[in-house]
GROMACS .gro file of C-alpha atoms in nm:
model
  124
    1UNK     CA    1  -8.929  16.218  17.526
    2UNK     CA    2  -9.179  15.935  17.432
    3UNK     CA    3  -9.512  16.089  17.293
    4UNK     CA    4  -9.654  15.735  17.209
    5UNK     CA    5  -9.825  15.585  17.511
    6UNK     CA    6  -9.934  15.260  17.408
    7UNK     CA    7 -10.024  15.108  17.093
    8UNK     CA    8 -10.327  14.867  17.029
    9UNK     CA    9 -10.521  14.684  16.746
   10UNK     CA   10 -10.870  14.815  16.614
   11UNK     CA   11 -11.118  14.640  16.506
   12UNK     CA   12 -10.944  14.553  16.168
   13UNK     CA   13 -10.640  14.412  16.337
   14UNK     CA   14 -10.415  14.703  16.270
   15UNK     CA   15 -10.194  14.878  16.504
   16UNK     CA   16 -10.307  15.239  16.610
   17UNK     CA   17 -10.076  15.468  16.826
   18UNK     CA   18 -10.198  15.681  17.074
   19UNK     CA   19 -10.132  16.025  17.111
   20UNK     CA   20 -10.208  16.080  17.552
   21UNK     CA   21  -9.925  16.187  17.620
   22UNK     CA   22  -9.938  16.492  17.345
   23UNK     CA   23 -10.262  16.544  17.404
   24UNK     CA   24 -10.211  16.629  17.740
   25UNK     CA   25  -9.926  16.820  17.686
   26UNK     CA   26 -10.145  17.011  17.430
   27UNK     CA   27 -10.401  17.072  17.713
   28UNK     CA   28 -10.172  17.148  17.995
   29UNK     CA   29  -9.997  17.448  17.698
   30UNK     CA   30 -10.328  17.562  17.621
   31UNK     CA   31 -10.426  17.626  17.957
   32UNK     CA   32 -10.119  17.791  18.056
   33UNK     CA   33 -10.159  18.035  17.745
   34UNK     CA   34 -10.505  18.105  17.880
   35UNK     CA   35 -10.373  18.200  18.233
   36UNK     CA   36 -10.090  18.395  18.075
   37UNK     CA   37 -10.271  18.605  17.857
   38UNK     CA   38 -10.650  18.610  18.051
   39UNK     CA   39 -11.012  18.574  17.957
   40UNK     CA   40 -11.115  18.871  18.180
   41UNK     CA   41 -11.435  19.082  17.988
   42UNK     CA   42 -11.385  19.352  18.273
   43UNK     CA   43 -11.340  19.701  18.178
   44UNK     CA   44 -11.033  19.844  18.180
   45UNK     CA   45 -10.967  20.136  18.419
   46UNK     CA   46 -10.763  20.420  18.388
   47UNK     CA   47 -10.447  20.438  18.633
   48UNK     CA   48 -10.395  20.750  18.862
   49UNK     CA   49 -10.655  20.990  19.036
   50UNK     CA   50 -10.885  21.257  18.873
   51UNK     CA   51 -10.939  21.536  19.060
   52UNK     CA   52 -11.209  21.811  19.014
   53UNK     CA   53 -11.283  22.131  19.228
   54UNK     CA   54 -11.657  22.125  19.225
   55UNK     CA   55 -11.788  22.473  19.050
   56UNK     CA   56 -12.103  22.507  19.309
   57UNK     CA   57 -11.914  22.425  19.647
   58UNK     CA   58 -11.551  22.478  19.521
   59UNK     CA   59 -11.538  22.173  19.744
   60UNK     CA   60 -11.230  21.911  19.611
   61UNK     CA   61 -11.372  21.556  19.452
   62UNK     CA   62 -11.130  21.297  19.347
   63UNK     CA   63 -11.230  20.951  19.111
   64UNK     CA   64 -10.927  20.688  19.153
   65UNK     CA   65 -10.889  20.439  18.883
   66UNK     CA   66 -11.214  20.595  18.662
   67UNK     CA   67 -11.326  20.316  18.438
   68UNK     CA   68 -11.252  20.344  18.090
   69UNK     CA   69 -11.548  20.356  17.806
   70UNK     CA   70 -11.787  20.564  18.081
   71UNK     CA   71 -11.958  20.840  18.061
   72UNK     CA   72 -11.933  20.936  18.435
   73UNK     CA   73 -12.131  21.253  18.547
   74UNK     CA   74 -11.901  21.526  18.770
   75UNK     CA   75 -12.182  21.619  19.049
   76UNK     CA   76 -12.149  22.020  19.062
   77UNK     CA   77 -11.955  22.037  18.745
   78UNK     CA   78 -11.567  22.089  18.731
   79UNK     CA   79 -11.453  22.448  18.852
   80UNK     CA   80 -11.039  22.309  18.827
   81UNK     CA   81 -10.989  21.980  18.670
   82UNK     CA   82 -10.690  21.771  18.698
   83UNK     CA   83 -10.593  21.455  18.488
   84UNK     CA   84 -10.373  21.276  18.704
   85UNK     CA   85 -10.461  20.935  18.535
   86UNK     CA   86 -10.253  20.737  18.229
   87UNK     CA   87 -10.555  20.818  17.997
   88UNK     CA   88 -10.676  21.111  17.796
   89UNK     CA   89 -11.012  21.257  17.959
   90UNK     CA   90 -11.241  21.418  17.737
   91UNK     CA   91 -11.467  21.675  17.892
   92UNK     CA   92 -11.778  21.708  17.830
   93UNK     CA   93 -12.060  22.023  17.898
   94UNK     CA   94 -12.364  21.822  17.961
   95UNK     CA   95 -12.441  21.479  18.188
   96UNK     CA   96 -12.444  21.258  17.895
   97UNK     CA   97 -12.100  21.289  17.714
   98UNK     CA   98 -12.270  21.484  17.382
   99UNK     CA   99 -12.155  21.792  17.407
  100UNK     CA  100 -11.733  21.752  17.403
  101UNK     CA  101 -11.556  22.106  17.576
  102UNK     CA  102 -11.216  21.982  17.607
  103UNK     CA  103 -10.995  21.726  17.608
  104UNK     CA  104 -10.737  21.707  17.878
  105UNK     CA  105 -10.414  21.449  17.835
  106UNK     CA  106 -10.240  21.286  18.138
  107UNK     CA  107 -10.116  21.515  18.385
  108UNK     CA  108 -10.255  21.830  18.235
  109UNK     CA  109 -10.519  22.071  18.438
  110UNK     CA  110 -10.779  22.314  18.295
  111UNK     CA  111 -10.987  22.606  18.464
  112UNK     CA  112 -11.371  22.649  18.371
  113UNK     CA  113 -11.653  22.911  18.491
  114UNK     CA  114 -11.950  23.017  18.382
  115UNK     CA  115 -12.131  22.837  18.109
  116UNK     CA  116 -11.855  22.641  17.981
  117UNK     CA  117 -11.850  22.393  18.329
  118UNK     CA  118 -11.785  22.069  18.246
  119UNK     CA  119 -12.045  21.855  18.420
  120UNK     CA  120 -11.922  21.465  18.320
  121UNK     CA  121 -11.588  21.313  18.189
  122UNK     CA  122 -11.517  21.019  17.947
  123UNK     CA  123 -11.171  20.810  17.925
  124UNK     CA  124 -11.036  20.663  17.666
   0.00000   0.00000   0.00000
């Protein structure tokens, strides 16, 4: 394979090879890279469902694919949780993620009542 496309004279008189055909091929490798690997900012989510039985209704909520790096709020706090997702779910007692209860892994369930209710979960 031929990288030298054509070869000219500057201004001085002296021959200067060009390099198109690398270049593109430099280009064309560097793009492919960038498709392979992505340049996606989104947030990751985590895989798998979260369940909660709601502690005021006892009613059954479920989050699919929760977003990672969250704080989301569990409306009626968590009665029975369930961590059916890929990603560790800390618990939390209050709506804003600063008061940590417990930390559930994937596939593991806990039972709350009373004052210790988890009312929002964080991933990750």
């Amino acid at each position: 394979m031929r990288f030298i496309v054509d070869i000219i004279r500057d201004e001085k008189g002296a021959y200067v090879y060009v390099w198109k055909r690398m270049a593109r091929l430099t280009l064309v490798a560097g793009s492919a890279i960038v498709l392979v690997t992505g340049v996606s900012t989104s947030a990751q989510a985590a895989m798998g469902d979260f369940f909660y039985n709601r502690a005021d209704t006892g009613f059954r909520e479920v989050m699919a694919n929760p977003p990672d790096d969250e704080c989301i709020v569990m409306p009626g706090g968590g009665g029975v949780v369930d961590n059916f997702t890929d990603t560790v779910a800390t618990l939390y007692r209050d709506e804003g993620c600063s008061i940590p209860q417990d930390t559930l892994q994937p596939g593991s369930s806990g039972a709350y009542g009373g004052a210790t209710v988890p009312h929002s979960v964080y991933f990750g």
